[in-house]
C-alpha positions as CSV (number, residue, x, y, z in Angstrom):
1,X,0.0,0.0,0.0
2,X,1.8,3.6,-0.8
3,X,2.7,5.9,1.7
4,X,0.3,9.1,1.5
5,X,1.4,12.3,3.0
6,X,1.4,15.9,2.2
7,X,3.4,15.7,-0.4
8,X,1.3,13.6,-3.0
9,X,-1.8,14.8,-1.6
10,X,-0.9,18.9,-2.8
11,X,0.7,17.5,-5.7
12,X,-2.3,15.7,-6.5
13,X,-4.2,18.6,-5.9
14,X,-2.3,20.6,-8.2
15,X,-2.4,18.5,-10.9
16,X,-5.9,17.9,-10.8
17,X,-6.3,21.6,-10.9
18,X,-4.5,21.7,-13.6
19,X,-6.0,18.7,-15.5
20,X,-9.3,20.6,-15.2
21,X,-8.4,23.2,-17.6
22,X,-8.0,20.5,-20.4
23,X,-10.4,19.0,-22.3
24,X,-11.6,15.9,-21.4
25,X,-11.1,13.6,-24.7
26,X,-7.2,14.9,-24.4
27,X,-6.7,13.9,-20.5
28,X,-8.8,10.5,-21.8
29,X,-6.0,9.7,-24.6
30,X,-3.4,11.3,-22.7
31,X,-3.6,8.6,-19.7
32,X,-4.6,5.3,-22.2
33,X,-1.2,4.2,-22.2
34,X,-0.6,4.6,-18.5
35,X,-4.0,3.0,-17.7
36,X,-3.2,-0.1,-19.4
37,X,0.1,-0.5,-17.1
38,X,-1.7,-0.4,-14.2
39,X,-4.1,-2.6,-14.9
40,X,-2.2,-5.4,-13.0
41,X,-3.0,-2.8,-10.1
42,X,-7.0,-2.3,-11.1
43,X,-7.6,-3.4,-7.3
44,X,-5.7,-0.5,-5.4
45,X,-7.4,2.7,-6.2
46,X,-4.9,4.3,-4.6
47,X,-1.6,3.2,-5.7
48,X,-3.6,3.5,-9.4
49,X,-3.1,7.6,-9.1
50,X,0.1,7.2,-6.9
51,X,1.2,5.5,-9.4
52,X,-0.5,8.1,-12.3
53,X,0.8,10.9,-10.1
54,X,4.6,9.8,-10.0
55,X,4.3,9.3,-13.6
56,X,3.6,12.9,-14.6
57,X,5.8,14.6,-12.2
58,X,8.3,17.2,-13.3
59,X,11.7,17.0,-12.8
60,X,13.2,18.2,-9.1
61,X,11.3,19.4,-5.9
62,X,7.4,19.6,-6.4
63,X,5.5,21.8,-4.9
64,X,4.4,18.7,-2.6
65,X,7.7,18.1,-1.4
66,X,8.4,21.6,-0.5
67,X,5.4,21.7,2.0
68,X,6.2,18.4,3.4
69,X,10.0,19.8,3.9
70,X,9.0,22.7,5.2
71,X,6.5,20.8,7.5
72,X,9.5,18.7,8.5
73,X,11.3,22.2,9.4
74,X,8.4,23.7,11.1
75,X,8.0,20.4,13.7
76,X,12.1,20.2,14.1
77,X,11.5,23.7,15.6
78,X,9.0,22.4,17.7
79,X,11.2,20.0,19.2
80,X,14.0,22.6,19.7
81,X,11.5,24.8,21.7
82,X,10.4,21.5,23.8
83,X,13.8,20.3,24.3
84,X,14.9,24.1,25.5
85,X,11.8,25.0,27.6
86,X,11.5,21.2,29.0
87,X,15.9,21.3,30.1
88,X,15.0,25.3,31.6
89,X,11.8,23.3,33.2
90,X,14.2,20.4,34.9
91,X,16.8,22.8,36.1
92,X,14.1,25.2,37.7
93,X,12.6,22.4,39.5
94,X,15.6,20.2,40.6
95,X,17.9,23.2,41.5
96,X,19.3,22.8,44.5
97,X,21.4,25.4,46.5
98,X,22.7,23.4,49.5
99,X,20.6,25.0,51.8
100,X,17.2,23.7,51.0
101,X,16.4,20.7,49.4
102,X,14.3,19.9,46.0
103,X,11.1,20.3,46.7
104,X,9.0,17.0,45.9
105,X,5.9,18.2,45.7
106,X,7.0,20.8,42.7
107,X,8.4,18.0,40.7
108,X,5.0,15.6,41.1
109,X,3.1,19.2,40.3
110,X,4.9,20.3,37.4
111,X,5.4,17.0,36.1
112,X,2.5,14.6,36.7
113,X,-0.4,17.1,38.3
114,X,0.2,19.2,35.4
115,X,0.5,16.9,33.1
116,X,-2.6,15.0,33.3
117,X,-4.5,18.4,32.8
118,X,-2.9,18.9,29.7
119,X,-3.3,15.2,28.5
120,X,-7.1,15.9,29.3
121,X,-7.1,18.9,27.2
122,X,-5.7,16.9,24.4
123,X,-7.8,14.3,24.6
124,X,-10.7,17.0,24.1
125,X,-9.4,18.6,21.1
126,X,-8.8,14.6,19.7
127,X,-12.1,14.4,19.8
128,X,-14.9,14.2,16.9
129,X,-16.4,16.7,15.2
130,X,-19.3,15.6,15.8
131,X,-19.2,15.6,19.5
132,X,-18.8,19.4,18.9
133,X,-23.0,19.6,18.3
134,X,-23.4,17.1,20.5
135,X,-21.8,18.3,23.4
136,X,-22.8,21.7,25.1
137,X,-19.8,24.1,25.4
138,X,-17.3,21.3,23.4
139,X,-16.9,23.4,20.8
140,X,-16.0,26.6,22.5
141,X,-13.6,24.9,25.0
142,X,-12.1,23.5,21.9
143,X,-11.5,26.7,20.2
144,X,-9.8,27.8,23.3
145,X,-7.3,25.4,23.9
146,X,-6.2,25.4,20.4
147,X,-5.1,29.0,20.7
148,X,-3.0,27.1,23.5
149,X,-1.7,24.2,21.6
150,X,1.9,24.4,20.5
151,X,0.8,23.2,17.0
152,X,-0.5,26.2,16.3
153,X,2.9,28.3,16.5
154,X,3.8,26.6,13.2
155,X,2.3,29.3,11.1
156,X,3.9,31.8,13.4
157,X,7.8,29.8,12.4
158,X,7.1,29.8,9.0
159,X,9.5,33.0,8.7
160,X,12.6,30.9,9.0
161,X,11.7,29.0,5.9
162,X,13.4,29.2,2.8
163,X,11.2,31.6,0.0
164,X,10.1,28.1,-2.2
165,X,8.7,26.4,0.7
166,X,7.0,29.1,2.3
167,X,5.1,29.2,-0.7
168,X,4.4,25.7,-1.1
169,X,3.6,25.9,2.7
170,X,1.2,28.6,2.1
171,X,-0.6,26.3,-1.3
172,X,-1.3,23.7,1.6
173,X,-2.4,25.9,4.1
174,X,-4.9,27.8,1.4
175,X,-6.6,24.4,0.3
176,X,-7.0,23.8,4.0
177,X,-9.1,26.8,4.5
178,X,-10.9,26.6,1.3
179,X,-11.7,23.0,1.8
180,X,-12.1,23.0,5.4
181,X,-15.0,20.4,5.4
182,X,-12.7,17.7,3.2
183,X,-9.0,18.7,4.6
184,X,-10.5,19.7,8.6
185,X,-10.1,16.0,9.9
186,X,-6.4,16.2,8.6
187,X,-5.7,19.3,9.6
188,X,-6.6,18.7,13.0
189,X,-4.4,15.5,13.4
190,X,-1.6,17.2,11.8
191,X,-1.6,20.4,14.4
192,X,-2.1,17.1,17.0
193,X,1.2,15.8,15.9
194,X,3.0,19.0,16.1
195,X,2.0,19.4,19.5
196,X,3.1,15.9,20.5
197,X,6.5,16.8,18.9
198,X,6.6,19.4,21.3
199,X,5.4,17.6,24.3
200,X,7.8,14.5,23.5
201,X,10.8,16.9,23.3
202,X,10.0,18.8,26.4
203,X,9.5,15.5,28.8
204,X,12.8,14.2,26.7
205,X,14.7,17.0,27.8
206,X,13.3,17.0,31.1
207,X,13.7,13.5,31.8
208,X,17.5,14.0,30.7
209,X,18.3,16.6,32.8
210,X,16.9,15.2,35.7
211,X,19.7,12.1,35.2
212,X,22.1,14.6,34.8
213,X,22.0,16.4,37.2
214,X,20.9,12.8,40.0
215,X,24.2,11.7,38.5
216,X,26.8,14.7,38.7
217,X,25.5,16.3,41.5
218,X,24.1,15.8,44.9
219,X,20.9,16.4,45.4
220,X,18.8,15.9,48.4
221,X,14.9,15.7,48.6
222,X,12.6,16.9,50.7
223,X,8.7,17.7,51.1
224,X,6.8,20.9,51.9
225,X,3.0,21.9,51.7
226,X,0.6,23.6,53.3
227,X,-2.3,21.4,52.7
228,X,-1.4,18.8,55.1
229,X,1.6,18.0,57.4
230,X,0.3,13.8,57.6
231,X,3.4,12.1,56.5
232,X,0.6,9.1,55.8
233,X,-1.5,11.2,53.4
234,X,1.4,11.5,51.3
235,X,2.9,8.2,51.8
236,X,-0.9,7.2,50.1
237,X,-0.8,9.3,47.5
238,X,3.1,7.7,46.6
239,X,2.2,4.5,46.8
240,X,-1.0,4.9,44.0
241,X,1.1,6.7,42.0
242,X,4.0,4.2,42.0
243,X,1.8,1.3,41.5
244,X,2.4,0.4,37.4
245,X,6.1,-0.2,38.8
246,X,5.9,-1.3,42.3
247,X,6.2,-5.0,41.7
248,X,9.1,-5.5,39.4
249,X,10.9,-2.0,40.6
250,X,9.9,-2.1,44.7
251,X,12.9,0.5,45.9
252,X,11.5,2.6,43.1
253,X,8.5,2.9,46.0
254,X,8.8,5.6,48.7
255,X,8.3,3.9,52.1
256,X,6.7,5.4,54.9
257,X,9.5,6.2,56.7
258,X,11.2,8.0,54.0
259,X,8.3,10.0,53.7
260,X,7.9,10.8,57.5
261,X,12.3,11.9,57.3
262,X,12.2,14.0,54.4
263,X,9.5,15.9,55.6
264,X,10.8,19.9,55.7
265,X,9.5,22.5,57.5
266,X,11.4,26.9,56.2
267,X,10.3,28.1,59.5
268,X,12.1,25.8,61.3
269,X,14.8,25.2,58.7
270,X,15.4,21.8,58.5
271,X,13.7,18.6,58.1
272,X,11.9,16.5,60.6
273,X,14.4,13.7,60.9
274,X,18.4,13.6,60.4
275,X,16.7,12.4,56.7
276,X,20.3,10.8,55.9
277,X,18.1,8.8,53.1
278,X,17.0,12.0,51.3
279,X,18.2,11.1,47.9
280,X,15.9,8.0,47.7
281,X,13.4,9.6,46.4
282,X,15.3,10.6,43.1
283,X,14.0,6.8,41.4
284,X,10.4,7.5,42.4
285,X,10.6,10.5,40.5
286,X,12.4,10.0,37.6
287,X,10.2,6.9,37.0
288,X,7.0,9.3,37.5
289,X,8.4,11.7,34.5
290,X,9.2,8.7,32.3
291,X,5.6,7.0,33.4
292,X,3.5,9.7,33.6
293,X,5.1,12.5,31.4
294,X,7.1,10.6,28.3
295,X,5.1,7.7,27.7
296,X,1.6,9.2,27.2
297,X,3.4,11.7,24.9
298,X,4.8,9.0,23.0
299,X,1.4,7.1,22.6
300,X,-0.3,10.2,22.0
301,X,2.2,11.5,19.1
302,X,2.0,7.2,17.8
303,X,-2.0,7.6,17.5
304,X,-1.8,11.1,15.8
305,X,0.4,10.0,13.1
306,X,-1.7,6.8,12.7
307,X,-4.9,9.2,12.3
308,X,-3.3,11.8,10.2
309,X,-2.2,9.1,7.7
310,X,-5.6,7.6,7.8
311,X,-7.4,11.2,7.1
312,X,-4.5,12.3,4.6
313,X,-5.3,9.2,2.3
314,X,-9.3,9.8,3.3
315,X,-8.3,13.6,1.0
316,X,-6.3,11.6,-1.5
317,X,-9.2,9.7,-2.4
318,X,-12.2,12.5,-1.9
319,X,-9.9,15.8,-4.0
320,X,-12.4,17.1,-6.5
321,X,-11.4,15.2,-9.6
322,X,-10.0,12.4,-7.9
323,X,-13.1,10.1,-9.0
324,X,-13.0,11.4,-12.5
325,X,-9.2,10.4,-12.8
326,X,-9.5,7.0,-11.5
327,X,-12.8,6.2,-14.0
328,X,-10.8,7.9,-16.6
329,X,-8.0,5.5,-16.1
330,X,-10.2,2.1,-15.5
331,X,-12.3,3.6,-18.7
332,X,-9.1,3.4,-20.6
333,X,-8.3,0.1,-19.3
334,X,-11.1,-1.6,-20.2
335,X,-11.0,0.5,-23.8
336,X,-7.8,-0.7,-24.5
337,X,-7.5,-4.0,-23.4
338,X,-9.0,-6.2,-25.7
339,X,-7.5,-7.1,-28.8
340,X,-9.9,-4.8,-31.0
341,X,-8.6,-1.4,-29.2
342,X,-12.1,0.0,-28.7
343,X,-12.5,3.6,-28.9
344,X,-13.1,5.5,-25.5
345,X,-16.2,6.8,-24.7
346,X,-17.3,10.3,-26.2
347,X,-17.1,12.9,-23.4
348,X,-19.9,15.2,-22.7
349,X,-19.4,18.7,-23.5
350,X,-16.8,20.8,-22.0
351,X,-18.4,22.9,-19.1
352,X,-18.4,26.4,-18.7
353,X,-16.5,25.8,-15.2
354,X,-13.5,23.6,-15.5
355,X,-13.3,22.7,-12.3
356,X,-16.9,21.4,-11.6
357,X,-17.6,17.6,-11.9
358,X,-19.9,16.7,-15.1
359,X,-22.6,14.7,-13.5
360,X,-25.5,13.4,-16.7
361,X,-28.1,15.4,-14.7
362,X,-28.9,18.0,-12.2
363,X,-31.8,19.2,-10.2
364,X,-32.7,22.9,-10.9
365,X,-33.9,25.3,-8.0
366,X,-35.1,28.8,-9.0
367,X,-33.8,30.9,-5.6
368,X,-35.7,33.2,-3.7
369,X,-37.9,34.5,-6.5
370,X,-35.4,34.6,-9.7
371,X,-38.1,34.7,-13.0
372,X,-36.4,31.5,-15.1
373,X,-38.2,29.3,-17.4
374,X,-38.2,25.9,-17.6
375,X,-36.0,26.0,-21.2
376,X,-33.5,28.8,-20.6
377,X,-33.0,26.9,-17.0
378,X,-31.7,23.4,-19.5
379,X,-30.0,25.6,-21.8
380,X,-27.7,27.3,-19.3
381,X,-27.3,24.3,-17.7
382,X,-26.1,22.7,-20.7
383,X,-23.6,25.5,-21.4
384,X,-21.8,25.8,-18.0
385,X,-22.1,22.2,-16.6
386,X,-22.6,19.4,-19.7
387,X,-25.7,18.2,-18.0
388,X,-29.2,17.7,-18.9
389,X,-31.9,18.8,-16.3
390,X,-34.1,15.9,-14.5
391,X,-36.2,18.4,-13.0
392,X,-36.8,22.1,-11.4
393,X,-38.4,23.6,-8.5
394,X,-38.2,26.7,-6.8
395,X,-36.9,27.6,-3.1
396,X,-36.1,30.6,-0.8
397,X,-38.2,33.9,0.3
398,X,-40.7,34.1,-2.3
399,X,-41.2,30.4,-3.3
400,X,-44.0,29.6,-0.4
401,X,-42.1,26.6,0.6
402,X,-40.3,25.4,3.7
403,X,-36.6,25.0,3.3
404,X,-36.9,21.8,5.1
405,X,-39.2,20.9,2.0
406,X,-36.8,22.1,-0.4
407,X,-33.9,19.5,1.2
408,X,-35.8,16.6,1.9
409,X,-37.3,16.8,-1.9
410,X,-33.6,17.6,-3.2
411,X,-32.4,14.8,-0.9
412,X,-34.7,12.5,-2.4
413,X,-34.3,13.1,-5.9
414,X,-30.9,11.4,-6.4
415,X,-29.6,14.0,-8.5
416,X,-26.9,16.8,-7.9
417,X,-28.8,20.2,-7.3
418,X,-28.1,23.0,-9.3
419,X,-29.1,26.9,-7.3
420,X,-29.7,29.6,-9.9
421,X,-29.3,32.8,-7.8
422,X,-29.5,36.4,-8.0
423,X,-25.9,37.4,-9.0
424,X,-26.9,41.0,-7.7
425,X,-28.1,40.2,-4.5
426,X,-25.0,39.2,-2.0
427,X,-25.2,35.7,-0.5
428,X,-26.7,36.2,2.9
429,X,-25.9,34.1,6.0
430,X,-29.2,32.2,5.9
431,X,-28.6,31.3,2.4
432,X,-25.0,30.0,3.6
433,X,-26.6,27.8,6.6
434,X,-29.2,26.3,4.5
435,X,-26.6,25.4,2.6
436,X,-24.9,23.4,5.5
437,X,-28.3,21.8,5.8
438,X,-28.4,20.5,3.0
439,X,-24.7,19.5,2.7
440,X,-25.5,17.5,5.7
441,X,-28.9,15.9,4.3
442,X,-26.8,14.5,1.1
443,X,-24.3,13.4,2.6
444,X,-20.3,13.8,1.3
445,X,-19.0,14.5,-2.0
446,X,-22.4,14.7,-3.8
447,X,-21.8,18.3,-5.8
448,X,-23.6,21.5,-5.3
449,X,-23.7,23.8,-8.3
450,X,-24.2,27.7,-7.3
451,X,-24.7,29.8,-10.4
452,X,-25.1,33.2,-9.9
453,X,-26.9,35.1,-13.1
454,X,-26.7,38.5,-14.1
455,X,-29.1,40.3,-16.4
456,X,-28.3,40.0,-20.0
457,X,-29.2,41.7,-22.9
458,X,-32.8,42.4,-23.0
459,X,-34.5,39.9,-20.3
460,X,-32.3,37.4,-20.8
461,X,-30.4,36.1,-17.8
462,X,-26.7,35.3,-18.0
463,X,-24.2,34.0,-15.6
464,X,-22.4,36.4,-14.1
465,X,-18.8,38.2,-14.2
466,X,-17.0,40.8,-12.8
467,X,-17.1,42.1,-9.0
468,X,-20.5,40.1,-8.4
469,X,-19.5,36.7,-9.7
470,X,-15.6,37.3,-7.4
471,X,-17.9,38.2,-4.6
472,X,-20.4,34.8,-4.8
473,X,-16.6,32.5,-5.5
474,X,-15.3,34.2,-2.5
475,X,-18.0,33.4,-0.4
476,X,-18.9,30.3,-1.3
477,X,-15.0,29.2,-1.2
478,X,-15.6,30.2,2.9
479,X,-17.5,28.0,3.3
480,X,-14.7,25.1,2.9
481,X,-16.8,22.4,0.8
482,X,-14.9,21.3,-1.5
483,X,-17.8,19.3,-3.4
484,X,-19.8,23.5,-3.3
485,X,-19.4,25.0,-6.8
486,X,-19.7,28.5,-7.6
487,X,-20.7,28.4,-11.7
488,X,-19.9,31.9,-13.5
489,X,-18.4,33.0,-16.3
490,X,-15.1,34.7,-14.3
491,X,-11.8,32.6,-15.4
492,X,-11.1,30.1,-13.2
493,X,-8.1,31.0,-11.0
């Protein structure tokens, strides 16, 4: 099974975007060679257009590459950050002076108290999107701690990068927020690895230091805190959390009487006991930073590279285009594979919109009062999508039906829809959230064609260009479906 990362998923982005400016009956002769080499592969979608993709690179670094270096770059800083905050971290808690000891109770809060707070908060931003409507306040607290989450300083390194992959890093980060609903799942894993970079560095460093400075110095232990002065509350609280190791490492476990020695006391300057043992504590805690610092890190950063590989090949497989390449290249397989050399299939006619799928037929909806007829409805149709029309109806203010109505009949049709809207009239927020409504009612990738039209000559309607048809692309691009078409008569970008 091919590896799928960054790399092949912009590149495959880019060269889809570029196949869509081509006509179709070139891209179908174009790949009949290559689609009769892969046959031996005609059960692995994937490694199909791996394979299709490799085949039509250009020579040196693409794009692709130069994201996935300078995502490389960016998480390397990560870890230098970890590694130099998590080594300040470790001296600042271990130092030791000579005239009071290291305070226990600041190494178990900084690095275990602490620790399974922020483990908590990452398990809450793991967590689906769709708990996010299911779960009062989710969605808020998330969006909070991911202003906190060292992931989210990558942007904020990308100065150091080198000019060409800034800008590649910048292509990635662009289809992101323009396909938010398609890339969002990968995105999220991805800012989930950074962070675990991070987090695995800093406890690293930590951890190291701590040996260091057990081994090269001499440090003696003590504990100090207000909230109680039992020696057997704390001597508890050891032994649960020394438990996953007390059996196979029992001096790693802090006896009672170690605990009821070391006690310290600043007003009266000295410890409780002669505490000649002090320095046993030093394997309880290192094994407490490894146990309860390192090792979740490690299993955390493990799961969110298993995820993000899963949801980058999940984009592979869903880009706009990516169905039309892998029929185009089975097509052609099956066209050329008997003896006869069958011609391909004709193509339907080359849409207005390059980038928009060609499905055979749409579902027409005249929005929020626009006066269009039944035949120029087909007709434009026709010239900006290839399609015939199964079928129109009308929706919005003015139409005397329930939007509900509009998606459950539109749901149930089986067809793509296709929205003619008033080019003139900005796309207001309730047009954009019934829009989610009905993205969510048909499910993923099933297209959504948006054609703003403009008055023509005379009567005539027209789809439309210029400031009104940048200002419909724009918005609609917000909106981060990548299966949601705007259909004018601009250039595609």
């Amino acid at each position: 099974m091919p590896r799928v990362d960054l790399a092949r998923v912009v590149d495959l982005a880019s060269a889809l975007d570029a196949d869509a400016r081509v006509d179709p009956e070139l891209l179908r002769r174009r790949d009949r060679a290559l689609g009769r080499e892969l046959a031996a592969r005609a059960g692995d979608a994937t490694a199909r257009v791996t394979a299709w993709l490799d085949a039509h690179r250009a020579p040196g670094p693409s794009a692709g590459e130069r994201a996935l270096a300078a995502q490389r770059v960016l998480r390397a800083l990560l870890a230098g950050a970890g590694i130099a905050l998590g080594a300040a971290t470790a001296f600042a808690v271990f130092r030791y002076d000579g005239a009071r000891p290291v305070n226990v109770m600041h190494v178990l809060a900084v690095f275990v108290a602490l620790q399974f707070l922020l483990l908590a908060a990452t398990v809450l931003l793991a967590l689906p999107d769709a708990w996010r409507r299911r779960v009062p306040g989710l969605a808020a607290l998330q969006d909070v701690l991911r202003i906190a989450s060292p992931g989210r300083w990558q942007p904020a390194l990308r100065r150091v990068l080198l000019p060409a992959q800034r800008e590649a890093l910048d292509r990635a980060l662009g289809l992101a927020r323009r396909h938010r609903r398609l890339y969002g799942d990968a995105e999220k894993w991805a800012l989930l690895v950074g962070s675990q970079v991070f987090a695995v560095s800093f406890h690293a460093a930590a951890l190291a230091i701590a040996v260091l400075l057990v081994v090269f110095s001499d440090l003696a232990f003590g504990w100090s805190t207000t909230l109680t002065h039992e020696a057997g509350t704390l001597h508890r609280a050891v032994q649960l959390l020394a438990a996953p190791w007390a059996r196979w490492l029992p001096d790693a476990v802090p006896g009672l009487a170690l605990v009821e020695q070391t006690q310290y006391f600043r007003g009266s300057g000295g410890f409780t006991g002669a505490a000649p043992r002090s320095a046993a504590w030093w394997p309880f805690l290192l094994l407490c930073m490894a146990c309860y610092g390192l090792v979740p890190r490690l299993a955390l950063l493990a799961c969110a590279g298993v995820r993000q590989r899963a949801a980058m090949r999940r984009v592979f497989a869903a880009l706009p285009g990516a169905a039309d390449l892998r029929d185009r290249l089975d097509t052609q397989w099956v066209a050329t594979a008997g003896d006869g050399g069958e011609p391909a299939p004709s193509a339907p006619p080359a849409p207005a919109h390059p980038r928009a799928p060609r499905p055979p037929r749409v579902r027409g909806v005249r929005w929020s009062g626009l006066s269009l007829t039944d035949a120029p409805l087909a007709a434009l149709v026709r010239a900006a999508l290839g399609s015939e029309v199964a079928g129109a109806t009308s929706g919005g203010a003015g139409s005397g039906r329930r939007d509900a109505d509009v998606i459950a009949e539109l749901a149930a049709a089986g067809d793509p829809p296709a929205l003619f809207v008033k080019a003139w009239e900005p796309p207001l927020a309730e047009f954009l959230d019934w829009l989610g409504e009905l993205r969510a009612a048909l499910g993923g990738q099933v297209p959504i064609f948006v054609l703003p039209l403009a008055e023509a000559a005379g009567d005539d309607l027209a789809l439309a260009a210029g400031r009104d048809a940048q200002i419909w692309s724009r918005c609609l691009d917000g909106v981060g479906d990548p299966w949601l078409f705007a259909v004018t008569a601009e250039p595609a970008a």
